[in-house]
Structures are given as structure tokens and as C-alpha cells.
Amino acid sequence: MIRFFLFFYNVLFFILLPFLFLRLFIKGFKNKDYRRRLDERIGFFRYPKSDKKIILIHALSLGEVNASLSLIRGIKSEFTDYDILVTTTTPSGSNQIRKIFSDDILHIYLPFDLYFFMKRFYEKWNIKLGIIIETEIWPNMLYSAREKGIPMILANARMSEKSKKKYKLFKDVISYFLNCFTIIAVRGEADRERFCELGVEETRLVVTGNIKFDMYVDKEIMSDAKKLKTILDNRKVIVAGSTHDGEEKIIIDLIGDFKHILWVVAPRDPFRAKEIGKMAELKGIKYLFRSQIDEYNGEVSLIIVDTFGELMRFYAISEVAFVGGSLVPKGGHNPLEPLSLGIPIISGPYLFNFQELYETMVKEGLVEIVKDQKEFKKALYEILNNNELVKIKKEKGFEFLVKHRGAVNRLIDIAKNITGRKQFS
């Protein structure tokens, strides 16, 4: 049955291939990086062939890259006799890897998941262990790894109830590919149970926790944040991070109610910055793009982030952080980024991507959930006018993070066990 599935999957993928390249070409009008390094998408790479042992870490895009930074550093530190190859599929993720690690690790785009491209990929690299960040199931990538006897780990794996129901429609196929992983390291017990319901062998499932709790706040980020604070005249700042269409209008409507606050809007897609600027113009709000920050003066009420990978720098100078994708039905984004900096957090009600995490944070009093603009405004007033509340949230936030850390070390232990360096403790 699986060979039958793979045959039709590869035929369909081959038919769609021209459209995938067309999609990259169209995206290239906004971001030229989508048109670069297209050879890597089909399995050709600039690096010479090497017989050195490699650990592969695949992180889909910027969010997965940021989540995996501590893991990449830990693997690199522990496996000094291996090369570390990090693959991504988007320019934002790629740029972040290059910015942080430069030439200290190998980096390419993961090829399209067509059998011949994946075969070429595995023939090129002497991969001894593969680690995929979060729940990505690429049939040819997994099937080819199994053919070559390459152990694979699915790290920081999560499975929502909604996803489980969707996957159950194809349970036999999904079960096969999930069981291609040597270990599926899940965030929590609820995730483990859902993977079991999809037919994953229990011996493959290990609860390791969420690697996002092990976030590493780079000294460079804090140094850059201090410079930003100076440029912005040490004004009080509210940051709306990872926002989506529909949320910026709510935020812009609130700006007039907080006269002395400088707002920062960092859209999930920085290419929407000009669109947000037009919204601000219609409201008569003076704004600057992040790329123009040297032109800042005290009359500006809004900074719109039109660059990649800088959200943490702005969170670091904020009094309050709104985590976007939550006032519109996008499922929310990672609240641990501002929490790691001791920043009070506000989110909307659409949080299905991080449901269990948010439920715990609400119980601990670490996040304010608002349903609309009116509740958003009220929550802001309460936080901005209550220093004691902010102090308590900051202390409880750090305690919460420390309590839940350790997933990265558990994953490194698993990698050592698989490669014959260490037995599970």
C-alpha cells in the first residue's frame, strides 16, 4: 500500500513541480531571496562532497529556527566530531541561520520532497542522524532515510485534537510515516496520547517537554535593544508582535488612547509593512518603518517593523507585548519569547496552535486574554498603571520558565543514545 501511495504522491508532486517554481518566482517579487539558490530545491549544492559524519537538523521557517537555536548550539557543542547541517525551506529561516551561525555550520534549503531529489540529497551528505523540528511529515524524506538506515527524531512534536482528526482520515498512511521516526519527542502527555491514537508504537514516543522553554536570549539582542532604547529617547513602548491582517487596524485605533506611548507593530510578514503604513496614514498617525529608524523624532507614534528577525529586540524594550495571530483565527504565536524577557503579555482568544501552553499560562496569571478592542484597552491600562502587577508577572514568568526547562538536554541525551554515546538515564 505504501509503495502504491508513494508512486502516486511522486507522480502528483512531479506534475505540480512547475507550479512550485512559479510560486517561488511570484514570491520573488516581494522577496528576491525566493528566486535564489533554486538549485538547492532540486538537490544540487555548493558544498563539496565530504565523508565527515553529519547530524541533520531541519527547521521549516523562522519560527522553527528560533525555537531550535538552543538545540542547534547544544548539538554542535556535544558532537564536535560531526558537521551540523541545518536545512530550512524559507528565506527568513535561512537568513536567521546565516546571521547567527555564519560558517560555523552547514546550511542549505531542503530539496522539494520528490524521490529523486531526496535520493540525491542523501547521497550527497553522510547523515548519521536526522532531527526534524515540530510535526513535519515529508514522505520521501522519511522513506529514503529508512531505506538508508538513517535514524530520525521528530523533536518538539505536537499534535492538536484538530490535526489528529484530520490525520485519522489517512491513518494507515500517516501511521507508517510516523513510525519511520526512531523517536518522536513530544511536548506533553496529551500529545503522546494523540500520536498513540494515530498508530505510533509506544516505544517510539518520549515526553521531553517544549524546547521553546530553553530559549537562548543572545547578548547581542540585549545590546541592540539598549541602542534602540537610546534612539527612541527611552520612551515607553508597547510591542504588537507577529500580527496578521485584521489585528493592525485594532492596534492603530488604540494608538490615540495612549498619547505618550510609542507603539511598535511587527507583522508576521514584514512585506505587509507598507499596507500597515497606509492604515496609519488614514488615521493621521505619524509613523516610521524600522529601516528608517535613524530618522526618528519624538513626534512619531508608531514604528512598523519591515525587517526580519528583530522581534526579540523590540520585545526587550517593551512595557507590554501583544502576541499576534490571536485576535483573528490564526491560532496565535509563541508567547515564550516575551515571557523570557519578563514582559507582561496580552493575547486574543484564538490560541489553538498553543492551546495547552496558554491554558497553563492563564492559570498561572502570566497572560491576559482579551476578546476585542475594548478589553484590549482595559488590559493595557491595568498593566501600564500597576508597577506591582508588572513585578509579580515578571517574577512568576521567570519561575515558570525555569520550572519547564530541560527539553534540549533531554533531546541531546536521546541523540547520544541513538549514536551509541550514552544510554537513557
PDB file of C-alpha atoms in Angstrom, residues 223 292 307:
ATOM      1  CA  SER A 223      22.960  45.071  23.385  1.00  0.00           C
ATOM      2  CA  GLN A 292      14.149  54.388   8.706  1.00  0.00           C
ATOM      3  CA  THR A 307      12.787  43.809   8.565  1.00  0.00           C
TER       4      THR A 307
END
